[in-house]
Short mmCIF file of C-alpha atoms in Angstrom, two decimals:
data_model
loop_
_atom_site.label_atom_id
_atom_site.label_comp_id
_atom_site.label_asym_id
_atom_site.label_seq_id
_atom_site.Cartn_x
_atom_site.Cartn_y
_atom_site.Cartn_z
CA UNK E 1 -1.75 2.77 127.14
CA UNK E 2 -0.67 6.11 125.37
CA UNK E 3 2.12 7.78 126.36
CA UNK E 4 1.89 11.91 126.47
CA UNK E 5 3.14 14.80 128.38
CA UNK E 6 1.41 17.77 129.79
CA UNK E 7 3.28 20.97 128.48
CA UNK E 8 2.38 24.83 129.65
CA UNK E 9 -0.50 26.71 126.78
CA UNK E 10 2.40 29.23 126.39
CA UNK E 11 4.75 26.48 124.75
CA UNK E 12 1.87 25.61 121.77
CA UNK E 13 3.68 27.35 119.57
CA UNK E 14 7.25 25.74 119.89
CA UNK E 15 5.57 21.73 120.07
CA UNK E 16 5.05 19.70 117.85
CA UNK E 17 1.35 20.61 117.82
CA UNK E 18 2.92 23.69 116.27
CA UNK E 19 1.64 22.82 112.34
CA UNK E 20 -1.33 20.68 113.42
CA UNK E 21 -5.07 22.08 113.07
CA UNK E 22 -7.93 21.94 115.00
CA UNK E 23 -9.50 18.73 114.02
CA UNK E 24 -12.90 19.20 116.30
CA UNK E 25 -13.52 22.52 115.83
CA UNK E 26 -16.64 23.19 113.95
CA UNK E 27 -15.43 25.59 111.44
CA UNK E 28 -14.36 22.40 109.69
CA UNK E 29 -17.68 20.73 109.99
CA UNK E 30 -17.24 18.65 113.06
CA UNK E 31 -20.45 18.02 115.15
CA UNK E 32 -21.91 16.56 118.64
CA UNK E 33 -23.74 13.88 117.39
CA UNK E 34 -23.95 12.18 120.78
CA UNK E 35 -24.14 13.35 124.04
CA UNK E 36 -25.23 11.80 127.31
CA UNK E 37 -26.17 14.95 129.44
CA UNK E 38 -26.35 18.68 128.93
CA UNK E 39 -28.27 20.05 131.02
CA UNK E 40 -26.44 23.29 132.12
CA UNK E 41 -24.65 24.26 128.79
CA UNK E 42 -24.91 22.03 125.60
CA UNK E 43 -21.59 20.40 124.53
CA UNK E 44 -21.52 22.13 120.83
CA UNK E 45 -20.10 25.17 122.80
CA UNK E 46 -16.74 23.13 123.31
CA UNK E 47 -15.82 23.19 119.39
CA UNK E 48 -16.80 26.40 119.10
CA UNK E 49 -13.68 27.63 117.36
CA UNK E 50 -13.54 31.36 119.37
CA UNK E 51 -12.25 31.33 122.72
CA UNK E 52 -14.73 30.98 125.60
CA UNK E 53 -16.46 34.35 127.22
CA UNK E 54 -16.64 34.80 130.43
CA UNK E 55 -20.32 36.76 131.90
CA UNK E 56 -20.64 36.88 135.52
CA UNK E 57 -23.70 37.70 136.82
CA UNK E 58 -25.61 36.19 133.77
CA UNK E 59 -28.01 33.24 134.54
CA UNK E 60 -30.52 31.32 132.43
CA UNK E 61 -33.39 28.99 133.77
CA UNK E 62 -30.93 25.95 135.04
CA UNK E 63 -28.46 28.96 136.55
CA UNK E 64 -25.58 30.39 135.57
CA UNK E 65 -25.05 30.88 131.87
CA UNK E 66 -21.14 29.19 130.73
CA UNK E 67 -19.41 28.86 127.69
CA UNK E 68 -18.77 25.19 126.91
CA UNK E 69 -20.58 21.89 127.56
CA UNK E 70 -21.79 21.34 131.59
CA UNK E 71 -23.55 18.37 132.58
CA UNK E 72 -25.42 18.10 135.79
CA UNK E 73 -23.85 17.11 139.22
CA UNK E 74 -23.19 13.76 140.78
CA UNK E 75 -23.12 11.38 138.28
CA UNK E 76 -22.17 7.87 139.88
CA UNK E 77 -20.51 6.42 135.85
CA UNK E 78 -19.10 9.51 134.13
CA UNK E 79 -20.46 11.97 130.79
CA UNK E 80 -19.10 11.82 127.58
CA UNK E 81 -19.89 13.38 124.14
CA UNK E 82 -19.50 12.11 120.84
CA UNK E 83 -17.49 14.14 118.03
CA UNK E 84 -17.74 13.29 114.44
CA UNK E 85 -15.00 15.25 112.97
CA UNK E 86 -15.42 16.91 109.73
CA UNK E 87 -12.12 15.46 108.55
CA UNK E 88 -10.96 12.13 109.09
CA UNK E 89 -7.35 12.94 110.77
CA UNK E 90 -5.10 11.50 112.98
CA UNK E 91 -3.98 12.78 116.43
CA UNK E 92 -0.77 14.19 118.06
CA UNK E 93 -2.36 16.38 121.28
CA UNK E 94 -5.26 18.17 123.18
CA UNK E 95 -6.28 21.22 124.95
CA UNK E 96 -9.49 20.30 127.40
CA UNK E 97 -9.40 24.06 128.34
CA UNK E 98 -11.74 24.61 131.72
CA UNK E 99 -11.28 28.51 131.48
CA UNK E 100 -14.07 30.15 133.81
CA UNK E 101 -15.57 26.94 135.17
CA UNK E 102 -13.56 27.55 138.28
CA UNK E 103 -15.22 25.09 140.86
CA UNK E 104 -17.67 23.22 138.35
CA UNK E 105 -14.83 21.66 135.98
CA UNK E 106 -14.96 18.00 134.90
CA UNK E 107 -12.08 17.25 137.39
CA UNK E 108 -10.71 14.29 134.95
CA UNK E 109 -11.22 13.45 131.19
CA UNK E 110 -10.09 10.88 128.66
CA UNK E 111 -10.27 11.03 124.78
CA UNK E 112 -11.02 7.53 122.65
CA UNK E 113 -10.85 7.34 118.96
CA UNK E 114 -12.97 5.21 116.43
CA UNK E 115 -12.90 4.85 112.23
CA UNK E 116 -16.97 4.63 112.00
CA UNK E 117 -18.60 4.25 108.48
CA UNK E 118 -20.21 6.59 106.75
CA UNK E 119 -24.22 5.56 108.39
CA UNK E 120 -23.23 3.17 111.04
CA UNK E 121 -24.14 4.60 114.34
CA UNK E 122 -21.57 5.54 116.97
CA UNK E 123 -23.16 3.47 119.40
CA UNK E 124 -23.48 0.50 117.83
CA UNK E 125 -21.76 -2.55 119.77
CA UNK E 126 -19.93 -3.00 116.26
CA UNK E 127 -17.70 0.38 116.94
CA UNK E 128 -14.12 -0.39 118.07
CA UNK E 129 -13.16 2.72 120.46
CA UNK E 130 -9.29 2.92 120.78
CA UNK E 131 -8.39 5.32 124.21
CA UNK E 132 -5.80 7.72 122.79
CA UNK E 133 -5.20 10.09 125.82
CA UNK E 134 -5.94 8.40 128.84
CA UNK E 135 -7.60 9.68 132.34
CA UNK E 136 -5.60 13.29 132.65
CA UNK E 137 -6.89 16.00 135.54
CA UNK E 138 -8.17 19.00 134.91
CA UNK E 139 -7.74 21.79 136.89
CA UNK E 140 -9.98 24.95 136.85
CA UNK E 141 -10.15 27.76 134.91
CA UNK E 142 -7.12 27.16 132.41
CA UNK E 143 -5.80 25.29 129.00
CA UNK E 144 -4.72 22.00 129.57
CA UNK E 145 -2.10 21.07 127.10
CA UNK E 146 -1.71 17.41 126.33
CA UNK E 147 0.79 16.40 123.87
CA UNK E 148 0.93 12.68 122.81
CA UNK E 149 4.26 10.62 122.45
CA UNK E 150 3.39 9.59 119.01
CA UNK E 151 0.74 10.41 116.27
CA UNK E 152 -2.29 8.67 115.80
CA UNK E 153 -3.86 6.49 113.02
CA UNK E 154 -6.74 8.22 111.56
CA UNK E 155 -10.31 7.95 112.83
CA UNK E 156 -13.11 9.65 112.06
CA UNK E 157 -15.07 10.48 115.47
CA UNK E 158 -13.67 11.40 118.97
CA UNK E 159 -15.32 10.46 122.56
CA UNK E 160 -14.39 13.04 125.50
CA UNK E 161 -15.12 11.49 128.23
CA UNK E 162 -15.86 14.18 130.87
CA UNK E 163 -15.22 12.02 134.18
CA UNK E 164 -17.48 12.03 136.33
CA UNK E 165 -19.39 15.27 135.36
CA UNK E 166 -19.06 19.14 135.48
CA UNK E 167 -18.00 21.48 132.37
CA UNK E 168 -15.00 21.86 129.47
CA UNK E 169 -15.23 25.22 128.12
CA UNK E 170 -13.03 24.01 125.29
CA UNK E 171 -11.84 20.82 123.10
CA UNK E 172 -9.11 21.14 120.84
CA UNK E 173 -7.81 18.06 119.14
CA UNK E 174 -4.61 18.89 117.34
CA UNK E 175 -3.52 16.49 114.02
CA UNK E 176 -4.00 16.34 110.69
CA UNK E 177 -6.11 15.83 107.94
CA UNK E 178 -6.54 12.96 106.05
CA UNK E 179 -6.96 13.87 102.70
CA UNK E 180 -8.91 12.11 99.82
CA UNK E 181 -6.84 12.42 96.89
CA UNK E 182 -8.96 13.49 93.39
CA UNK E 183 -9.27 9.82 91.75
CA UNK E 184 -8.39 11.75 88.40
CA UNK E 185 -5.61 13.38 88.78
CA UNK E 186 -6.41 16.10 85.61
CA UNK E 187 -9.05 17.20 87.93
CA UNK E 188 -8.59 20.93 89.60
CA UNK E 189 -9.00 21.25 92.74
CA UNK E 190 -7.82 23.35 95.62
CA UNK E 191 -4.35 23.46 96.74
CA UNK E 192 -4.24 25.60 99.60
CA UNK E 193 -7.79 24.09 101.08
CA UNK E 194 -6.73 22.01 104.58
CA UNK E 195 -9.52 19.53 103.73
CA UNK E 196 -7.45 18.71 101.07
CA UNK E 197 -4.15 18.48 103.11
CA UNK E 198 -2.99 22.02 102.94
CA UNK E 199 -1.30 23.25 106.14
CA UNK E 200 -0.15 26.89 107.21
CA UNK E 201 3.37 26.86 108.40
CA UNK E 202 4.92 30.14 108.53
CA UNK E 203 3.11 33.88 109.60
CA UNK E 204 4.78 37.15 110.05
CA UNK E 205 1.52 38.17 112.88
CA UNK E 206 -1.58 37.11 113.86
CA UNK E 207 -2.37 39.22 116.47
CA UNK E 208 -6.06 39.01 115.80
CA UNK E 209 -7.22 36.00 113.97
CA UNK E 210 -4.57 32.66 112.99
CA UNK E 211 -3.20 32.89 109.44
CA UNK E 212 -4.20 28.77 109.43
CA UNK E 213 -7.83 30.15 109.27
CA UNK E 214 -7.36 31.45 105.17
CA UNK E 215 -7.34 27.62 104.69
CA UNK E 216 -11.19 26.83 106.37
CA UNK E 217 -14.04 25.84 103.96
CA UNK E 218 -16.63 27.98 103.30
CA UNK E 219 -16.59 31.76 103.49
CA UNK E 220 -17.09 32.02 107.72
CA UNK E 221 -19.30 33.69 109.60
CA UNK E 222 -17.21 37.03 110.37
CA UNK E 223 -13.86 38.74 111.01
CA UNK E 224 -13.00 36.02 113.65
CA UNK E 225 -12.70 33.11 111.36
CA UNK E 226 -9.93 34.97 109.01
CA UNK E 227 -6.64 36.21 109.65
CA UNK E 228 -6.17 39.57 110.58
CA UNK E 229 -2.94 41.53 111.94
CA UNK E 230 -2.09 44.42 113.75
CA UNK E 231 -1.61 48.08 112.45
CA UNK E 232 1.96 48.44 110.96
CA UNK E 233 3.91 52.33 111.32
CA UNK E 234 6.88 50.89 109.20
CA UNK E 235 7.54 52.27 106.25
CA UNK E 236 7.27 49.15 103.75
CA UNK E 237 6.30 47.13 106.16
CA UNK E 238 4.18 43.66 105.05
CA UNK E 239 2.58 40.42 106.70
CA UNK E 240 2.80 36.69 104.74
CA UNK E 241 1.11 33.38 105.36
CA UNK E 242 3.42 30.50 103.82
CA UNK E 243 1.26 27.68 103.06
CA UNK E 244 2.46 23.74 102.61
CA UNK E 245 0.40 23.32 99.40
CA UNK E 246 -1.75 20.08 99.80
CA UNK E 247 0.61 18.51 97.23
CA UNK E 248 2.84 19.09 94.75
CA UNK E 249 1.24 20.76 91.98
CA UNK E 250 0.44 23.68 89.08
CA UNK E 251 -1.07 26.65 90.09
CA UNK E 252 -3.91 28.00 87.88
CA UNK E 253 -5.92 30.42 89.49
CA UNK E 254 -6.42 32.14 92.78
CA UNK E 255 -9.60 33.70 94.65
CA UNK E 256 -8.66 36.09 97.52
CA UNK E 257 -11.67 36.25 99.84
CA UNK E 258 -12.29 39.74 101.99
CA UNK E 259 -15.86 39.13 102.99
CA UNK E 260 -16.31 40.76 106.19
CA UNK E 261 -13.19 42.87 105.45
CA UNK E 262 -14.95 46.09 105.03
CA UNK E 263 -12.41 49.04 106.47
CA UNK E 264 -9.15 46.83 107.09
CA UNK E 265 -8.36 45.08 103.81
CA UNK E 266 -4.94 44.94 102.13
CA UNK E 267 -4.00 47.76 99.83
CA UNK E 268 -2.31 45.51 97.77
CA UNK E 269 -1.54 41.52 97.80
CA UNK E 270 1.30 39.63 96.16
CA UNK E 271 1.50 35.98 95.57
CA UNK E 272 4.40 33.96 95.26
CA UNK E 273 5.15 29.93 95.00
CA UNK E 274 8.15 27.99 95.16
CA UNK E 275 9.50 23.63 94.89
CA UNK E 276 10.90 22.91 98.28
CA UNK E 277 11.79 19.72 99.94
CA UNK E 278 11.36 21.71 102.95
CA UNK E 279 8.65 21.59 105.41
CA UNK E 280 8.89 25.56 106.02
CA UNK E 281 11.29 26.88 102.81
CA UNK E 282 13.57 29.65 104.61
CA UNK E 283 16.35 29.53 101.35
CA UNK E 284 14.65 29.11 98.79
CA UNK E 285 13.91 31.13 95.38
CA UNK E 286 10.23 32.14 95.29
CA UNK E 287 8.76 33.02 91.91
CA UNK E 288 5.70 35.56 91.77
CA UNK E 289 2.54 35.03 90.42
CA UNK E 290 0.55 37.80 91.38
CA UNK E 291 2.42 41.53 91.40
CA UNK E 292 1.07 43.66 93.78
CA UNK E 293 -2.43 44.08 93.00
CA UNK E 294 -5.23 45.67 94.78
CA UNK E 295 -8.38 44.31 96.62
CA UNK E 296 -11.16 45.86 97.90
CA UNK E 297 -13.82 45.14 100.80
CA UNK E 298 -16.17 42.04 101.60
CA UNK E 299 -15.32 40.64 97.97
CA UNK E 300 -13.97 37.82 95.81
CA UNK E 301 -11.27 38.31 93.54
CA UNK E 302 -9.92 36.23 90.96
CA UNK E 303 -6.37 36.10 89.60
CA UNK E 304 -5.27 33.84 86.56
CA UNK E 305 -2.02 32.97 87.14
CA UNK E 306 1.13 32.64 84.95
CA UNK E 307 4.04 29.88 85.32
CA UNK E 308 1.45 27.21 84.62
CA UNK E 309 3.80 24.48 83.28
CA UNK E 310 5.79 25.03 86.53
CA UNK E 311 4.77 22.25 89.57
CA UNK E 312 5.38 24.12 93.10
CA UNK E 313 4.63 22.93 96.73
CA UNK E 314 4.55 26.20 98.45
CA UNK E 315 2.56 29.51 98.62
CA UNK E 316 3.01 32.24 100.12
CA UNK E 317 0.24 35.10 100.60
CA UNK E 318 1.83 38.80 100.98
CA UNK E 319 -0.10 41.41 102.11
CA UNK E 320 0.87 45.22 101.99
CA UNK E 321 0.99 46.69 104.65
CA UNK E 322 -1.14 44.66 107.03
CA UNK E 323 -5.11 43.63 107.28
CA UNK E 324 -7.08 41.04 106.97
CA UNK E 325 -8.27 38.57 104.73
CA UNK E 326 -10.66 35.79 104.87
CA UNK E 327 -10.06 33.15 102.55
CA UNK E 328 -7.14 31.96 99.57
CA UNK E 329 -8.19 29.32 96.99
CA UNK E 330 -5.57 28.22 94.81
CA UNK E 331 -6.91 25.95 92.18
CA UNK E 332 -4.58 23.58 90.23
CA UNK E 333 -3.98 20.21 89.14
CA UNK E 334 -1.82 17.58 90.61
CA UNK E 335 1.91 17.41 89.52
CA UNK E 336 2.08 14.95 86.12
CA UNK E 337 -1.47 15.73 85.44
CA UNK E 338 -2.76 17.34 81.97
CA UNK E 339 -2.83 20.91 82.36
CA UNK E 340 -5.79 22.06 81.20
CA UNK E 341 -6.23 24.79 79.16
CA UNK E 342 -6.27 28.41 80.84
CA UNK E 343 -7.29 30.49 81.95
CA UNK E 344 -10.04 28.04 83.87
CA UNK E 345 -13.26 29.14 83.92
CA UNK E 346 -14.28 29.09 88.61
CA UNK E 347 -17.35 27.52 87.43
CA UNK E 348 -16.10 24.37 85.87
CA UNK E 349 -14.34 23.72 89.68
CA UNK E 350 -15.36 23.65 92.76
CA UNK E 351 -15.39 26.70 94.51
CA UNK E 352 -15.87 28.10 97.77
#
């Protein structure tokens, strides 16, 4: 059976979870692909990535309208709801989070794990489900932290089992990404993309939005799925996102992405790198590839960068004094690969 402990939401920050990333939410392309009841709220709403909303008083034609998946009552065998992540990942914690369901909650869940091939289906009698956090209690109306002893092997689809009925506002499953390395390793690809491995582990603020969020696919839906920070009053004051690049590597080019960013954009950004054996480089010498250069609203803008025929594993994103930004792509090629001639032209990579 696995081991885990139940720690307090305010603690996230300081566990081990601390550097992990959502691996159900479905700004990373993770869907309900099976589900055996939804009647009062369907379960997508639980990997919604934004927080749940609370509206009392508003009711839709099976009653009360909530935020996250509820099934209907007295079920004698218990609900669940199939995940297939967007990333294959493995596992080190949870948060079923029951916020606003204060009398309704599933009163117990359970997570199992599978590895299911692309096409087979997730019911099929030949998928091995491994239990990975076993029964836990929920209680109403809060975040409820699991943390696991020790990591998990990758798998590619999660089962909540919601035991034996009633609603999760929220599922968070915390872990990493398995990445699927380029099978040519002259081939550019991008760095500081988490589907590639890339992992966010230092930020000055995030009072807003998570810094982790510059590192999503695509180009989101609004200001919510970027990172954003407060108003500074500090005289040269300035914000950073270090990155873990996805591996060692040569930097080529870099696409800063405002899109939504319309009145609270950067002035100016600056870009530096550095080689660190260091999960989260606190000494070390950081060489700059972009001086401070401006950006402007709801745009894409592309910076060729120098220091080419130097391999880094870190990145740092600077901005001056504060804002937002939605996206950073920072294309290169694999440490001992070819470098290809530059500056690269975005259309001969994949871009965002």
């Amino acid at each position: 059976m696995s081991s885990y402990q139940c720690i307090p939401f305010e603690t996230l920050k300081q566990s081990s979870l601390s550097d992990c990333i959502d691996l159900a939410s479905s700004a990373l392309g993770s869907s309900i692909v099976k589900v055996t009841d939804e009647f009062f709220a369907p379960a997508i709403n639980m990997i919604n990535p934004a927080p749940p909303i609370h509206a009392p008083g508003k009711f839709i034609e099976t009653g009360a309208w909530m935020d996250g998946w509820e099934t209907k009552r007295h079920n004698p065998n218990y609900d669940w709801a199939i995940i297939k992540l967007g990333f294959p990942g493995s596992f080190q914690g949870f948060d079923i989070d029951t916020h606003y369901f204060t009398g309704n909650q599933a009163p117990f869940a359970s997570v199992d794990a599978a590895f299911i091939p692309e096409g087979t289906d997730a019911e099929s009698d030949q998928v091995n489900w491994i239990e990975i956090l076993p029964k836990v209690q929920l209680p109403p109306t809060q975040h409820n932290l699991f943390v696991l002893e020790k990591e998990t092997e990758i798998y590619t689809h999660l089962r909540l089992n919601n035991i034996p009925d009633g609603g999760i506002a929220r599922f968070r499953a915390y872990g990493h990404v398995s990445p699927i390395k380029p099978t040519k390793e002259s081939k550019c690809i991008d760095l500081a993309f988490c589907g590639n491995g890339a992992r966010v582990v230092d930020v000055s603020d995030e009072h807003y939005t998570p810094g982790s969020n510059i590192l999503l696919p695509g180009r989101g839906k609004n200001m919510g799925d970027g990172w954003e920070t407060k108003r500074s009053r500090t005289p040269g004051h300035t914000d950073h996102v270090t990155i873990k690049l996805a591996a060692k590597g040569h930097l080529l080019k870099a696409a800063v992405d405002t899109s939504h960013y319309c009145g609270n954009y950067p002035d100016k950004i600056i870009l530096q790198a550095t080689c660190s054996e260091q999960f989260n480089p606190t000494d070390s010498e950081w060489v700059t590839l972009i001086e401070p250069s401006s950006v402007g609203p709801n745009g894409l803008f592309y910076f060729d960068l120098p220091h080419t025929e130097n391999a880094f594993t870190h990145a740092k994103i600077i901005i001056v004094p504060d804002g937002g930004i939605k996206r950073l792509r920072l294309y290169g090629v694999l440490d001992g690969a070819e470098i290809p001639s530059v500056p690269i032209d975005i259309n001969d990579i994949v871009t965002i």
